[in-house]
Tab-separated table of C-alpha atoms in Angstrom:
chain	number	residue	atom	x	y	z
A	1	MET	CA	18.828	16.062	18.026
A	2	ARG	CA	15.101	15.411	18.060
A	3	GLN	CA	13.834	11.904	18.775
A	4	VAL	CA	10.940	10.111	17.003
A	5	GLU	CA	9.496	6.794	18.143
A	6	ILE	CA	7.539	4.846	15.500
A	7	ALA	CA	5.034	2.068	16.246
A	8	GLY	CA	4.917	-0.432	13.372
A	9	GLY	CA	7.648	-2.049	11.280
A	10	GLY	CA	5.840	-2.082	7.951
A	11	ILE	CA	6.077	-0.007	4.798
A	12	ALA	CA	4.744	3.228	6.322
A	13	GLY	CA	6.870	2.878	9.447
A	14	PHE	CA	10.121	2.364	7.553
A	15	VAL	CA	9.474	5.044	4.911
A	16	ALA	CA	8.925	7.473	7.795
A	17	ALA	CA	12.013	6.174	9.602
A	18	ILE	CA	14.280	6.660	6.557
A	19	SER	CA	12.841	10.121	5.914
A	20	PHE	CA	13.317	11.313	9.499
A	21	ALA	CA	16.826	9.840	9.693
A	22	ARG	CA	17.875	11.616	6.513
A	23	ASN	CA	16.600	14.852	8.018
A	24	GLY	CA	18.663	14.606	11.183
A	25	TRP	CA	16.307	12.910	13.639
A	26	LYS	CA	17.183	10.093	15.999
A	27	VAL	CA	14.767	7.297	15.065
A	28	ARG	CA	13.561	4.083	16.658
A	29	VAL	CA	11.014	1.671	15.121
A	30	HIS	CA	9.013	-0.671	17.352
A	31	GLU	CA	7.741	-3.933	15.869
A	32	LYS	CA	5.643	-6.269	18.023
A	33	SER	CA	6.746	-9.416	16.163
A	34	ASP	CA	10.078	-11.066	16.867
A	35	ARG	CA	11.126	-10.536	13.253
A	36	LEU	CA	10.161	-8.335	10.326
A	37	ARG	CA	7.648	-10.473	8.494
A	38	THR	CA	4.669	-9.654	6.325
A	39	ALA	CA	1.789	-11.474	4.693
A	40	GLY	CA	3.123	-13.452	1.735
A	41	ASN	CA	1.708	-11.553	-1.207
A	42	GLY	CA	2.585	-8.982	-3.802
A	43	PHE	CA	1.325	-5.537	-4.682
A	44	VAL	CA	1.735	-3.051	-7.488
A	45	VAL	CA	3.504	0.216	-6.768
A	46	TRP	CA	2.325	2.850	-9.203
A	47	ALA	CA	4.172	5.889	-10.493
A	48	ASN	CA	3.522	8.045	-7.419
A	49	GLY	CA	4.861	5.370	-5.076
A	50	LEU	CA	7.887	4.639	-7.281
A	51	ARG	CA	8.830	8.305	-7.111
A	52	VAL	CA	8.904	8.043	-3.316
A	53	LEU	CA	10.985	4.859	-3.403
A	54	GLY	CA	13.384	6.491	-5.835
A	55	ALA	CA	13.819	9.475	-3.528
A	56	LEU	CA	14.565	7.151	-0.597
A	57	LYS	CA	17.593	5.787	-2.510
A	58	ILE	CA	16.952	2.286	-1.250
A	59	ALA	CA	19.600	-0.242	-2.197
A	60	PRO	CA	20.006	-2.490	-4.016
A	61	ASP	CA	18.282	-0.877	-6.954
A	62	ILE	CA	14.509	-1.337	-6.680
A	63	ASP	CA	14.451	-2.477	-10.303
A	64	LYS	CA	16.293	-5.627	-9.238
A	65	VAL	CA	13.543	-6.514	-6.783
A	66	GLY	CA	10.447	-5.014	-8.366
A	67	ASN	CA	9.258	-6.257	-11.740
A	68	GLN	CA	8.269	-3.424	-14.066
A	69	ILE	CA	4.768	-3.693	-15.518
A	70	LYS	CA	4.707	-2.205	-19.010
A	71	THR	CA	1.282	-3.302	-20.272
A	72	TRP	CA	-2.024	-4.253	-18.646
A	73	ASP	CA	-4.999	-6.007	-20.229
A	74	VAL	CA	-8.575	-6.207	-18.987
A	75	ARG	CA	-10.368	-9.341	-20.232
A	76	ASN	CA	-13.735	-11.019	-19.734
A	77	GLU	CA	-14.337	-14.502	-18.349
A	78	ALA	CA	-13.918	-16.039	-21.812
A	79	HIS	CA	-10.492	-14.383	-22.266
A	80	GLY	CA	-11.875	-11.786	-24.661
A	81	LEU	CA	-9.939	-8.519	-24.615
A	82	LEU	CA	-11.895	-5.557	-23.251
A	83	LYS	CA	-9.135	-2.989	-22.808
A	84	HIS	CA	-5.383	-2.735	-23.359
A	85	TYR	CA	-3.165	-0.231	-21.564
A	86	ASP	CA	0.429	0.852	-22.091
A	87	MET	CA	1.352	1.845	-18.581
A	88	PRO	CA	3.446	5.018	-19.054
A	89	SER	CA	0.795	6.678	-21.190
A	90	ALA	CA	-2.031	5.345	-19.015
A	91	ASN	CA	-0.878	6.570	-15.608
A	92	GLY	CA	1.821	9.146	-16.223
A	93	GLY	CA	4.741	6.916	-15.276
A	94	ARG	CA	5.992	3.453	-14.464
A	95	ALA	CA	4.416	0.678	-12.427
A	96	ALA	CA	6.174	-2.248	-10.758
A	97	ILE	CA	5.133	-5.213	-8.651
A	98	PHE	CA	6.948	-6.189	-5.461
A	99	THR	CA	6.549	-8.934	-2.938
A	100	ARG	CA	5.713	-7.252	0.344
A	101	GLN	CA	8.487	-9.012	2.242
A	102	GLU	CA	11.175	-7.984	-0.222
A	103	LEU	CA	10.178	-4.336	-0.037
A	104	VAL	CA	10.071	-4.330	3.777
A	105	ASP	CA	13.496	-6.005	3.820
A	106	LEU	CA	14.902	-3.323	1.495
A	107	LEU	CA	13.425	-0.479	3.522
A	108	SER	CA	14.538	-1.863	6.882
A	109	ALA	CA	18.095	-2.475	5.646
A	110	THR	CA	18.287	1.109	4.404
A	111	ALA	CA	16.953	2.369	7.739
A	112	VAL	CA	19.599	0.427	9.665
A	113	ASP	CA	22.337	1.837	7.420
A	114	LEU	CA	21.124	5.305	8.379
A	115	GLY	CA	21.373	4.533	12.090
A	116	VAL	CA	17.715	3.750	12.771
A	117	GLU	CA	17.233	1.455	15.756
A	118	ILE	CA	14.765	-1.412	15.229
A	119	SER	CA	13.280	-2.849	18.406
A	120	LEU	CA	11.732	-6.280	17.713
A	121	GLY	CA	9.264	-7.914	20.084
A	122	SER	CA	8.367	-4.409	21.248
A	123	SER	CA	4.589	-4.348	21.655
A	124	VAL	CA	3.310	-0.775	21.860
A	125	ALA	CA	0.164	-0.571	23.969
A	126	GLY	CA	-0.629	3.099	23.514
A	127	VAL	CA	0.523	6.651	22.873
A	128	THR	CA	-0.437	10.057	24.202
A	129	ALA	CA	-0.664	13.521	22.707
A	130	GLU	CA	2.166	14.538	25.048
A	131	GLY	CA	4.606	12.343	23.144
A	132	GLN	CA	4.601	9.341	25.440
A	133	MET	CA	4.612	5.715	24.281
A	134	SER	CA	3.652	2.838	26.581
A	135	PHE	CA	4.347	-0.863	26.124
A	136	ALA	CA	2.630	-4.129	26.962
A	137	ASP	CA	5.344	-4.894	29.529
A	138	GLY	CA	4.591	-1.694	31.449
A	139	ARG	CA	7.483	0.447	30.156
A	140	THR	CA	6.960	4.031	29.041
A	141	ILE	CA	9.174	6.341	27.012
A	142	SER	CA	8.858	9.927	25.819
A	143	ALA	CA	9.948	11.548	22.579
A	144	ASP	CA	9.668	14.769	20.649
A	145	LEU	CA	7.301	12.939	18.284
A	146	VAL	CA	5.556	9.567	18.316
A	147	VAL	CA	4.148	8.014	15.132
A	148	CYS	CA	1.347	5.457	14.819
A	149	ALA	CA	2.025	3.215	11.802
A	150	ASP	CA	0.519	-0.062	12.991
A	151	GLY	CA	-2.199	-0.679	10.424
A	152	VAL	CA	-5.967	-0.494	9.985
A	153	PHE	CA	-6.650	-2.078	13.377
A	154	SER	CA	-4.110	0.192	15.086
A	155	ASN	CA	-3.860	-0.077	18.870
A	156	THR	CA	-1.944	3.168	19.063
A	157	ARG	CA	-4.562	5.093	17.078
A	158	ARG	CA	-7.247	3.721	19.361
A	159	SER	CA	-5.385	4.903	22.447
A	160	LEU	CA	-5.006	8.373	20.923
A	161	LEU	CA	-8.325	8.925	19.132
A	162	GLY	CA	-10.666	6.328	20.635
A	163	ASP	CA	-12.575	3.600	18.811
A	164	LEU	CA	-13.172	4.569	15.198
A	165	PRO	CA	-15.601	2.786	12.874
A	166	ILE	CA	-13.872	0.197	10.694
A	167	ALA	CA	-15.837	-0.057	7.461
A	168	LYS	CA	-16.445	-3.557	6.109
A	169	HIS	CA	-16.924	-3.592	2.353
A	170	ARG	CA	-18.855	-5.847	0.019
A	171	LYS	CA	-15.750	-7.479	-1.479
A	172	GLY	CA	-12.770	-9.509	-0.363
A	173	ALA	CA	-9.836	-11.253	-1.996
A	174	ILE	CA	-7.632	-14.322	-1.878
A	175	ARG	CA	-3.985	-13.428	-2.502
A	176	MET	CA	-1.108	-15.770	-3.186
A	177	LEU	CA	2.363	-15.998	-4.664
A	178	LEU	CA	2.919	-18.996	-6.928
A	179	PRO	CA	6.172	-20.242	-8.440
A	180	SER	CA	6.310	-19.791	-12.207
A	181	ASN	CA	8.027	-22.086	-14.685
A	182	PRO	CA	10.975	-20.603	-16.626
A	183	ASP	CA	9.043	-20.980	-19.884
A	184	GLN	CA	5.678	-19.840	-18.518
A	185	PHE	CA	6.137	-16.203	-19.539
A	186	SER	CA	7.782	-14.774	-22.621
A	187	GLU	CA	9.992	-11.701	-22.241
A	188	ARG	CA	6.970	-9.520	-23.038
A	189	ASP	CA	4.658	-11.441	-20.730
A	190	ARG	CA	7.051	-11.070	-17.786
A	191	HIS	CA	6.193	-7.362	-17.857
A	192	HIS	CA	2.508	-7.794	-18.621
A	193	ALA	CA	-0.402	-7.913	-16.160
A	194	THR	CA	-3.880	-9.235	-16.914
A	195	GLU	CA	-7.111	-8.952	-15.003
A	196	PHE	CA	-10.173	-11.040	-15.805
A	197	ASN	CA	-13.717	-9.965	-14.922
A	198	HIS	CA	-16.880	-12.042	-14.556
A	199	PRO	CA	-20.427	-10.590	-14.565
A	200	GLU	CA	-21.122	-12.164	-11.143
A	201	GLY	CA	-18.482	-9.966	-9.521
A	202	ARG	CA	-15.491	-12.304	-9.512
A	203	ARG	CA	-12.157	-10.958	-10.707
A	204	ALA	CA	-8.760	-12.585	-11.162
A	205	GLY	CA	-5.434	-10.802	-11.529
A	206	ILE	CA	-2.280	-12.481	-12.856
A	207	ILE	CA	0.900	-10.434	-12.430
A	208	PRO	CA	4.443	-11.843	-12.848
A	209	CYS	CA	6.902	-10.846	-10.121
A	210	ALA	CA	10.674	-10.902	-9.995
A	211	GLY	CA	12.375	-13.997	-8.651
A	212	GLY	CA	10.346	-16.571	-10.551
A	213	LEU	CA	7.039	-15.830	-8.824
A	214	VAL	CA	3.603	-14.815	-10.056
A	215	TYR	CA	1.118	-12.864	-7.940
A	216	VAL	CA	-2.464	-14.127	-8.155
A	217	ILE	CA	-5.375	-12.214	-6.651
A	218	LEU	CA	-8.939	-13.555	-6.696
A	219	VAL	CA	-11.594	-10.967	-5.840
A	220	SER	CA	-15.204	-11.823	-5.048
A	221	MET	CA	-18.334	-10.522	-3.361
A	222	MET	CA	-18.880	-11.318	0.299
A	223	THR	CA	-22.150	-12.958	-0.805
A	224	ASP	CA	-20.141	-15.553	-2.786
A	225	PRO	CA	-18.832	-17.908	-0.045
A	226	ALA	CA	-17.576	-20.589	-2.435
A	227	ALA	CA	-15.148	-18.033	-3.844
A	228	HIS	CA	-13.706	-17.307	-0.371
A	229	ALA	CA	-12.652	-20.852	0.469
A	230	VAL	CA	-8.979	-21.526	1.212
A	231	PRO	CA	-7.634	-23.872	-0.070
A	232	ILE	CA	-9.367	-22.427	-3.099
A	233	ASP	CA	-12.317	-24.207	-4.684
A	234	VAL	CA	-10.602	-25.251	-7.916
A	235	ASP	CA	-13.834	-26.255	-9.675
A	236	HIS	CA	-15.615	-23.028	-8.725
A	237	TRP	CA	-12.832	-20.773	-9.997
A	238	SER	CA	-12.066	-22.927	-13.058
A	239	LYS	CA	-15.687	-22.708	-14.187
A	240	THR	CA	-15.501	-18.928	-13.742
A	241	PHE	CA	-12.223	-18.478	-15.634
A	242	PRO	CA	-11.443	-21.641	-17.650
A	243	SER	CA	-8.250	-20.211	-19.136
A	244	LEU	CA	-6.735	-19.875	-15.637
A	245	ALA	CA	-7.385	-23.441	-14.460
A	246	THR	CA	-3.647	-24.209	-14.370
A	247	TYR	CA	-3.099	-21.508	-11.737
A	248	PHE	CA	-6.010	-22.712	-9.621
A	249	LYS	CA	-4.761	-26.300	-9.647
A	250	GLN	CA	-1.282	-25.104	-8.758
A	251	ALA	CA	-2.467	-23.132	-5.726
A	252	GLY	CA	-2.866	-26.098	-3.397
A	253	SER	CA	-3.092	-24.828	0.184
A	254	LEU	CA	-1.554	-21.443	-0.614
A	255	GLY	CA	-3.367	-18.148	-0.259
A	256	HIS	CA	-5.366	-16.323	2.371
A	257	PHE	CA	-8.704	-14.523	2.192
A	258	ASP	CA	-9.315	-11.035	3.574
A	259	GLN	CA	-12.444	-8.937	3.486
A	260	TYR	CA	-11.873	-5.335	2.385
A	261	PHE	CA	-11.695	-2.890	5.300
A	262	SER	CA	-11.131	0.837	5.501
A	263	VAL	CA	-10.817	3.516	8.155
A	264	SER	CA	-10.588	7.290	8.064
A	265	ALA	CA	-9.193	9.029	11.132
A	266	PRO	CA	-10.869	12.403	11.838
A	267	THR	CA	-7.416	13.879	12.415
A	268	TRP	CA	-3.960	12.551	11.576
A	269	HIS	CA	-2.260	14.351	14.442
A	270	LEU	CA	-2.888	15.256	18.038
A	271	GLY	CA	-0.334	17.073	20.141
A	272	ARG	CA	3.048	15.496	19.458
A	273	CYS	CA	1.631	12.333	17.894
A	274	ALA	CA	1.045	11.582	14.186
A	275	VAL	CA	-0.942	8.782	12.520
A	276	ILE	CA	0.155	7.540	9.083
A	277	GLY	CA	-0.476	4.791	6.543
A	278	ASP	CA	-3.362	2.376	7.004
A	279	ALA	CA	-3.800	3.539	10.596
A	280	ALA	CA	-4.798	6.982	9.300
A	281	HIS	CA	-6.327	6.305	5.884
A	282	GLY	CA	-6.619	2.567	5.301
A	283	MET	CA	-8.466	2.037	2.035
A	284	THR	CA	-9.791	-0.821	-0.047
A	285	PRO	CA	-7.334	-2.180	-2.645
A	286	ALA	CA	-9.742	-1.379	-5.487
A	287	ILE	CA	-7.391	1.175	-7.078
A	288	GLY	CA	-4.108	-0.194	-5.750
A	289	GLN	CA	-3.222	2.901	-3.731
A	290	GLY	CA	-2.996	1.537	-0.188
A	291	ALA	CA	0.785	1.100	-0.171
A	292	CYS	CA	1.428	4.204	-2.278
A	293	SER	CA	-0.737	6.308	0.040
A	294	ALA	CA	1.126	4.929	3.046
A	295	MET	CA	4.448	5.887	1.456
A	296	MET	CA	3.165	9.362	0.668
A	297	SER	CA	1.877	10.182	4.151
A	298	ALA	CA	5.038	8.712	5.719
A	299	TYR	CA	7.484	10.449	3.362
A	300	THR	CA	5.807	13.832	3.695
A	301	LEU	CA	5.753	13.544	7.487
A	302	GLY	CA	9.470	12.757	7.602
A	303	HIS	CA	10.259	15.610	5.221
A	304	THR	CA	8.130	18.231	6.955
A	305	ASP	CA	10.256	21.180	8.033
A	306	PHE	CA	9.581	21.486	11.747
A	307	GLY	CA	12.235	24.211	12.069
A	308	ALA	CA	12.813	25.370	15.622
A	309	GLY	CA	9.103	25.703	16.283
A	310	ALA	CA	6.638	23.449	18.046
A	311	VAL	CA	6.221	19.947	16.658
A	312	GLU	CA	2.467	20.451	16.877
A	313	ASP	CA	2.627	23.312	14.376
A	314	GLY	CA	4.632	21.236	11.919
A	315	LEU	CA	2.138	18.376	12.165
A	316	ALA	CA	-0.737	20.733	11.401
A	317	ARG	CA	1.050	21.964	8.256
A	318	TRP	CA	1.848	18.378	7.220
A	319	GLU	CA	-1.746	17.162	7.439
A	320	ALA	CA	-3.219	20.237	5.748
A	321	LYS	CA	-0.821	19.835	2.832
A	322	ILE	CA	-1.104	16.114	2.032
A	323	ARG	CA	-4.491	15.034	3.340
A	324	PRO	CA	-6.776	16.387	0.570
A	325	LEU	CA	-5.029	14.267	-2.069
A	326	LEU	CA	-5.142	11.059	-0.010
A	327	ASP	CA	-8.744	11.675	1.073
A	328	MET	CA	-9.672	11.910	-2.600
A	329	ALA	CA	-7.957	8.593	-3.349
A	330	GLN	CA	-9.616	6.893	-0.396
A	331	GLU	CA	-13.071	8.062	-1.462
A	332	TYR	CA	-12.463	6.994	-5.068
A	333	SER	CA	-11.362	3.575	-3.820
A	334	ARG	CA	-14.471	3.253	-1.667
A	335	ALA	CA	-16.716	4.231	-4.572
A	336	THR	CA	-14.988	1.751	-6.880
A	337	THR	CA	-15.468	-1.074	-4.380
A	338	ALA	CA	-19.112	-0.080	-3.977
A	339	GLY	CA	-19.639	-0.169	-7.762
A	340	LEU	CA	-20.291	3.552	-8.055
A	341	THR	CA	-17.625	4.356	-10.666
A	342	ASP	CA	-19.249	2.911	-13.798
A	343	PRO	CA	-18.511	-0.795	-13.170
A	344	ASN	CA	-19.700	-1.692	-16.692
A	345	SER	CA	-17.077	0.414	-18.454
A	346	HIS	CA	-14.248	-2.144	-18.059
A	347	ASN	CA	-11.883	0.813	-17.731
A	348	LEU	CA	-8.978	0.642	-15.344
A	349	PHE	CA	-9.222	3.269	-12.629
A	350	LEU	CA	-5.944	4.840	-13.752
A	351	SER	CA	-7.493	5.966	-17.054
A	352	ASP	CA	-10.063	8.128	-15.256
A	353	PRO	CA	-9.060	11.824	-15.257
A	354	ALA	CA	-10.622	12.197	-11.801
A	355	ILE	CA	-7.921	10.056	-10.183
A	356	ARG	CA	-4.986	11.115	-12.343
A	357	PRO	CA	-3.730	13.736	-9.820
A	358	MET	CA	-2.967	10.877	-7.429
A	359	TYR	CA	-0.942	8.854	-9.934
A	360	GLU	CA	0.832	11.917	-11.307
A	361	ALA	CA	1.750	13.301	-7.874
A	362	ASP	CA	5.490	13.905	-7.487
A	363	ILE	CA	5.714	14.155	-3.726
A	364	PRO	CA	9.542	14.238	-3.459
A	365	ALA	CA	9.722	17.156	-5.904
A	366	LEU	CA	7.017	19.009	-3.990
A	367	TYR	CA	8.828	18.615	-0.687
A	368	ALA	CA	12.220	19.431	-2.167
A	369	ARG	CA	10.832	22.891	-2.921
A	370	ALA	CA	9.451	23.384	0.581
A	371	THR	CA	12.411	23.819	2.893
A	372	SER	CA	10.840	26.118	5.421
A	373	PRO	CA	7.391	26.838	6.904
A	374	GLU	CA	7.346	30.107	5.009
A	375	LYS	CA	8.012	28.393	1.662
A	376	GLU	CA	5.356	25.795	2.385
A	377	LYS	CA	2.779	28.576	2.387
A	378	CYS	CA	3.750	29.772	-1.104
């Protein structure tokens, strides 16, 4: 039985772990923290990501944890409607919002059920192309394959590929999860997302989650320091979007601000080491594909048919097959953040035919058809 060691207990790490375990590998996930915890926010998983989650057969049913988004409105600062979308027709499938912690908990529980070992407090210091993983306490281990899934600022990627430029973008966002009142959303509104746009570059998203929570994201330019303050500047945001003042007053000390970063590794594999998720292709959240892209690179890696051949050959086939699609999404995200994709159109990115191949991608179906290196070439 082949052994894979994975650095990073996040979404990419656990999607890879489940995929490898289901394909007969012995799997261990290393997480530097003493427990599996994530930043307290939510994120939308679009149709392509939901197809991956469905193929993972995570339990309980993802519909009990994720809240399906059926409609999405784009409005101006005065609440005027600019665009209305029905999600299935807009992006070729469903969309759902999850809290990050709930999804990681689901994935990790499924991994454990499949026999994956989770090593907490295990700080990976570096990896080598020869399949070796070293730790902060001086230990080293070897495996048939090591996987770097430890985020944009990945230590393992740095040890393998050197220092790569981390792009800092012109926008950032405050994210928070707020409790919602039982009567705050009608049955329709519980499945309805709204984003508000201001001419000065501020944007607010209001998306109801499962479990009586609502995800609030406040986007602004890096040249707008008052919009970055946490606790949030209630007056500043209320003047921008008067109809959302109740949310701003409710926020209190909640929320955290992050500038948008991205990184693009020149290669996603070297020797017997692979780089996935944000460590390989971290992108701005402008089109909501960071988590979905991480799932896609992780799932495809774990479902690559390595056969009896060299792991290195399988990794080369994996990257050649999936990278063009994710590179396209990353570039589209960068262009959207930079304001190069017609920022005055008020169109959601998912209505643009140029990005539809990403949202319509059915990765599990593609890999179900490719059960050998020969079939992958067809």
